[in-house]
Short mmCIF file of C-alpha atoms in Angstrom, two decimals:
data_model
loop_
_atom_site.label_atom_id
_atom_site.label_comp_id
_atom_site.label_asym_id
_atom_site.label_seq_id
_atom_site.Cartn_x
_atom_site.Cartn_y
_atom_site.Cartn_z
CA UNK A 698 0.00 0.00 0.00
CA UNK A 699 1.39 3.21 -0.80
CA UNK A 700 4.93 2.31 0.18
CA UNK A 701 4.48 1.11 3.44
CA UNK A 702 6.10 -0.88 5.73
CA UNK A 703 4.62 -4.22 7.60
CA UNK A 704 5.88 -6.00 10.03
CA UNK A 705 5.95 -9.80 10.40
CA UNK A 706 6.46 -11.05 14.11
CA UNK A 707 7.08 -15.38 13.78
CA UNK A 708 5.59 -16.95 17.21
CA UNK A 709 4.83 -20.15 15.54
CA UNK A 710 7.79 -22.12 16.03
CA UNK A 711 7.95 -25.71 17.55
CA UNK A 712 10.40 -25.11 20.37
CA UNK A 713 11.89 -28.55 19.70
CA UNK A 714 15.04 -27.52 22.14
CA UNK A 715 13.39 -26.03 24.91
CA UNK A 716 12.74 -29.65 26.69
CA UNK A 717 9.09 -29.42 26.03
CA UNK A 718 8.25 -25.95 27.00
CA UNK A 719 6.51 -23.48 24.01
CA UNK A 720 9.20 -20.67 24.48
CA UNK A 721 7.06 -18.38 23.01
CA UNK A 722 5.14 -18.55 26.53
CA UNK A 723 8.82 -18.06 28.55
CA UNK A 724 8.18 -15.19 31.08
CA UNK A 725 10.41 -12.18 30.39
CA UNK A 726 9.40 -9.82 33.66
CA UNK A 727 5.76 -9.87 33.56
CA UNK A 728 5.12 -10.80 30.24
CA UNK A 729 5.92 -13.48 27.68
CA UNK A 730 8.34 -13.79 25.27
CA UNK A 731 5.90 -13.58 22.89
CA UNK A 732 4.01 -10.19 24.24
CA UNK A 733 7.99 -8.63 24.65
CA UNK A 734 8.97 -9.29 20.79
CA UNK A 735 5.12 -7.81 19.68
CA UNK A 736 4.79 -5.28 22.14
CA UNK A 737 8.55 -3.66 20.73
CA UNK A 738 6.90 -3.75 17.35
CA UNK A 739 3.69 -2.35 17.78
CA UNK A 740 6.01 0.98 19.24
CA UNK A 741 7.40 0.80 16.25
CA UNK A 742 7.41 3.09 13.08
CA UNK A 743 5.71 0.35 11.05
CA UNK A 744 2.42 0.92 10.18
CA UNK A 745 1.45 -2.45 10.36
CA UNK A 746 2.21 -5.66 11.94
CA UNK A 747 1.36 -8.83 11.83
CA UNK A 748 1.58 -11.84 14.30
CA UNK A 749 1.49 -15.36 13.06
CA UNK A 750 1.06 -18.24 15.80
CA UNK A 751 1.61 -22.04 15.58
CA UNK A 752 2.06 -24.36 18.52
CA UNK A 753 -0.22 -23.22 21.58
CA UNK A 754 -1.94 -20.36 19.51
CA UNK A 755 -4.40 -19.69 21.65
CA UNK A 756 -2.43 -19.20 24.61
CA UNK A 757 0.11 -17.23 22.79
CA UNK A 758 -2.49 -15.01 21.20
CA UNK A 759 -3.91 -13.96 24.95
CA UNK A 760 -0.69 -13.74 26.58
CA UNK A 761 0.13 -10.72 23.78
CA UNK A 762 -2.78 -7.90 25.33
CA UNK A 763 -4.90 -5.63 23.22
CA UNK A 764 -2.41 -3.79 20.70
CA UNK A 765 -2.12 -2.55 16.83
CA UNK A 766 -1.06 -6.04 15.58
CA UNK A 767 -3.33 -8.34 13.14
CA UNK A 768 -2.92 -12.01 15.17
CA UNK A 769 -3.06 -14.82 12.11
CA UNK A 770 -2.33 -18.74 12.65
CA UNK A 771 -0.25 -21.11 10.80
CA UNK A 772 -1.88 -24.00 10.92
CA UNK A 773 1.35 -25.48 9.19
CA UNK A 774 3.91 -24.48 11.55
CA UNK A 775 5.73 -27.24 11.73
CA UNK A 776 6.99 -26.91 7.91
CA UNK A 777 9.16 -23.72 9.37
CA UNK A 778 9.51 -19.78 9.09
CA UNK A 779 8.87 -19.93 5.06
CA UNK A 780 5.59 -20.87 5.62
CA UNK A 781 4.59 -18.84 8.91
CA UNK A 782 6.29 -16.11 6.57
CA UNK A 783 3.82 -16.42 3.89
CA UNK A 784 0.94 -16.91 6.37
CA UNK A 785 1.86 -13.34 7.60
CA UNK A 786 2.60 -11.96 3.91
CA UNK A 787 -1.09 -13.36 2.61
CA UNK A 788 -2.57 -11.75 5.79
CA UNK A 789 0.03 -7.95 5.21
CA UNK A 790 -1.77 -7.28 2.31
CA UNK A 791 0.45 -5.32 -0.39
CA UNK A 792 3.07 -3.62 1.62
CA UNK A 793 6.13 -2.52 0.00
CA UNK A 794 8.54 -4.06 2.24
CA UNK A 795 8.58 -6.22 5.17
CA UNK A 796 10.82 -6.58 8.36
CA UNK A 797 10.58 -9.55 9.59
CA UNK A 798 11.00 -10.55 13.28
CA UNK A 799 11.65 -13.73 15.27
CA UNK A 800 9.57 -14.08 18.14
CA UNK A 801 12.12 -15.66 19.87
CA UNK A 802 14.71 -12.70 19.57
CA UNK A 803 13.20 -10.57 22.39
CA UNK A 804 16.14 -8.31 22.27
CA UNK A 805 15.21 -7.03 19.27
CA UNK A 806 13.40 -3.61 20.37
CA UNK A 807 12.34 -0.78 18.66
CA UNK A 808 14.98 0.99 18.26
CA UNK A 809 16.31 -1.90 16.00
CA UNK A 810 12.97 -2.17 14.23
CA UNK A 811 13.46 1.48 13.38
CA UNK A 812 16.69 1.34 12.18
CA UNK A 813 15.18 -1.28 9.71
CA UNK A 814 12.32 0.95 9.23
CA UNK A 815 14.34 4.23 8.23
CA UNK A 816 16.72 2.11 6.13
CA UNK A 817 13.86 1.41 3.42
CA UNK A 818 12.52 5.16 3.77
CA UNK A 819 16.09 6.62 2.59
CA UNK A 820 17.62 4.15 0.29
CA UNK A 821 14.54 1.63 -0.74
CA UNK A 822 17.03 -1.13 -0.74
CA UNK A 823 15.95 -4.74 -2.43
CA UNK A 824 16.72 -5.92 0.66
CA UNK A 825 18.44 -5.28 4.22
CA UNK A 826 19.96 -7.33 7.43
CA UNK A 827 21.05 -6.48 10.74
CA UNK A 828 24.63 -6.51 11.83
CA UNK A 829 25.61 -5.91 15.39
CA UNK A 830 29.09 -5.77 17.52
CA UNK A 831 29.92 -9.13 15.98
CA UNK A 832 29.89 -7.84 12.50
CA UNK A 833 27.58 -10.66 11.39
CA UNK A 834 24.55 -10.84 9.47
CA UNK A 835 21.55 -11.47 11.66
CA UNK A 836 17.88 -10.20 12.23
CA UNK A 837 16.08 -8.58 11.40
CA UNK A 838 15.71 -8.93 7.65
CA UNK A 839 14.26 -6.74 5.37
CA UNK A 840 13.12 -7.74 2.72
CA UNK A 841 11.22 -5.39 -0.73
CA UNK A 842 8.37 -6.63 -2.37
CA UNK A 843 10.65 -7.79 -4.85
CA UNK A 844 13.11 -9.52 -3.07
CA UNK A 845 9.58 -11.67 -1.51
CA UNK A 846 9.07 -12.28 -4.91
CA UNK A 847 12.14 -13.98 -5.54
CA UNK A 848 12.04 -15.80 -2.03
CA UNK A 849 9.06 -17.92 -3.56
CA UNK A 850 11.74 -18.62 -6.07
CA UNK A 851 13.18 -20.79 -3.98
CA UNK A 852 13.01 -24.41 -1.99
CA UNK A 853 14.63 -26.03 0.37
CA UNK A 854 16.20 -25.41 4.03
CA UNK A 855 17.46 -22.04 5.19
CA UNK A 856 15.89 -20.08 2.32
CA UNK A 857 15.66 -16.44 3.47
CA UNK A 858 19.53 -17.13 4.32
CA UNK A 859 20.53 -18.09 0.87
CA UNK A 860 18.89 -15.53 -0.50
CA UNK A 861 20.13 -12.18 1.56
CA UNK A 862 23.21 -13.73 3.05
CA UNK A 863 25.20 -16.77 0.64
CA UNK A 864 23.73 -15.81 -2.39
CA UNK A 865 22.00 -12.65 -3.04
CA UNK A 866 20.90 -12.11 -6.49
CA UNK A 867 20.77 -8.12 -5.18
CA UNK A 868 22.81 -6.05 -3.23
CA UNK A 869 21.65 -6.41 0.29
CA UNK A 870 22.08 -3.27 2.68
CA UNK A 871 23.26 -3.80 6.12
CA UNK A 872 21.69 -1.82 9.01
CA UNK A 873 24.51 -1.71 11.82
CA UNK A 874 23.69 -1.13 15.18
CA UNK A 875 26.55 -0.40 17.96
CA UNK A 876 25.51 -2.93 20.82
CA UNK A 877 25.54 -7.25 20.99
CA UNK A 878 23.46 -8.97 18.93
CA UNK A 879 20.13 -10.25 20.65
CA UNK A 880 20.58 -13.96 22.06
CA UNK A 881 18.06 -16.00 19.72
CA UNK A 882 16.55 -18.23 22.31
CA UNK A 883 16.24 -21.89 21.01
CA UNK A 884 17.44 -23.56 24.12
CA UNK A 885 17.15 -23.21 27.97
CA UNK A 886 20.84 -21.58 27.63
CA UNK A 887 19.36 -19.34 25.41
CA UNK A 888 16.73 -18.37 27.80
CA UNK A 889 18.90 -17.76 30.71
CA UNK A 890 21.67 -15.51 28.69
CA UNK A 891 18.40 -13.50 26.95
CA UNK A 892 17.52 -12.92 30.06
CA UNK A 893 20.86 -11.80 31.46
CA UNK A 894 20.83 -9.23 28.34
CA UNK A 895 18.10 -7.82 29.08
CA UNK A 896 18.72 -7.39 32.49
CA UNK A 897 15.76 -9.42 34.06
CA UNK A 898 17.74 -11.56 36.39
CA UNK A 899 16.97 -15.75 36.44
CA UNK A 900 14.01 -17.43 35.09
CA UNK A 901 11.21 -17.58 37.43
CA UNK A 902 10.85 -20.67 39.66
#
């Protein structure tokens, strides 16, 4: 629409590492996972976003509070991000980019999401990635209506990586940000050192 920018927040994973807990549900202070990654996009400069759920969508969806976001479900999560993705691109409408965010990278806040945001506003880049302190690509990506076109290009594992990080077709800008780069929580390690980053002490019980 117009040139505007949606966001896509992914809370539909499995959690296949987190010893049978839905991490999207993991308590970050008084709130989930889940609500902490939505809640920094809905302050956001995007003008929309978009929430796609998968295991435990119900809970996940009432743990995240009245907000801005549009909450869609995957109901075929377990075939990975490309499809919870696509799920949240059918349900954007006809944006002109799209950042997308991991639900499970609570760090990410919105000063990141603006960076992203600002990125596509001055240079309209075919695509964009994050790079922190480490110097290494990472989330969020951005990603232009035309660079989603060519992601449905593609098959296979790891697809949004081939395309914006081991073989772009495009130049792909990178959006660098002057702090650590946000602990993607897969395991219960995960969970304890995003929590140390953020500065919320242990996990609860």
């Amino acid at each position: 629409m117009h040139g505007d920018v949606a966001g896509i927040v992914l809370a539909a994973g499995e959690s296949a590492r987190m010893e049978g807990m839905a991490k999207q549900l993991l308590r970050f202070g008084e709130r989930t996972m889940a609500a902490v990654s939505v809640a920094q996009a809905e302050a956001s400069q995007l003008d929309r976003v978009i929430v796609v759920t998968g295991r435990d969508a119900d809970v996940v969806a009432g743990s995240l509070g009245a907000g801005r976001a549009t909450i869609v479900h995957n109901a075929d999560y377990q075939r990975g991000n490309v499809s919870s993705l696509e799920r949240g691109l059918a349900a954007a409408g006809d944006p002109a980019a799209v950042v997308l965010l991991l639900g499970d990278m609570p760090g990410v806040d919105r000063t990141i999401i603006d960076g992203m945001v600002e990125e596509w506003r001055r240079v309209r880049p075919w695509a964009a990635l994050a790079v922190y302190d480490d110097g290494v690509p990472n989330h969020p990506f951005l990603l232009s209506a035309d660079a989603i076109e060519a992601m449905r290009q593609l098959s296979g594992a790891k697809v949004l990586w081939r395309l914006l990080v081991e073989a772009p077709p495009q130049p792909v800008a990178e959006v660098r940000f002057d702090r650590p780069a946000p602990v993607d929580v897969d395991t219960p390690e995960d969970y304890v050192a995003a929590l140390r980053q953020m500065n919320l002490g242990s996990p609860a019980g």
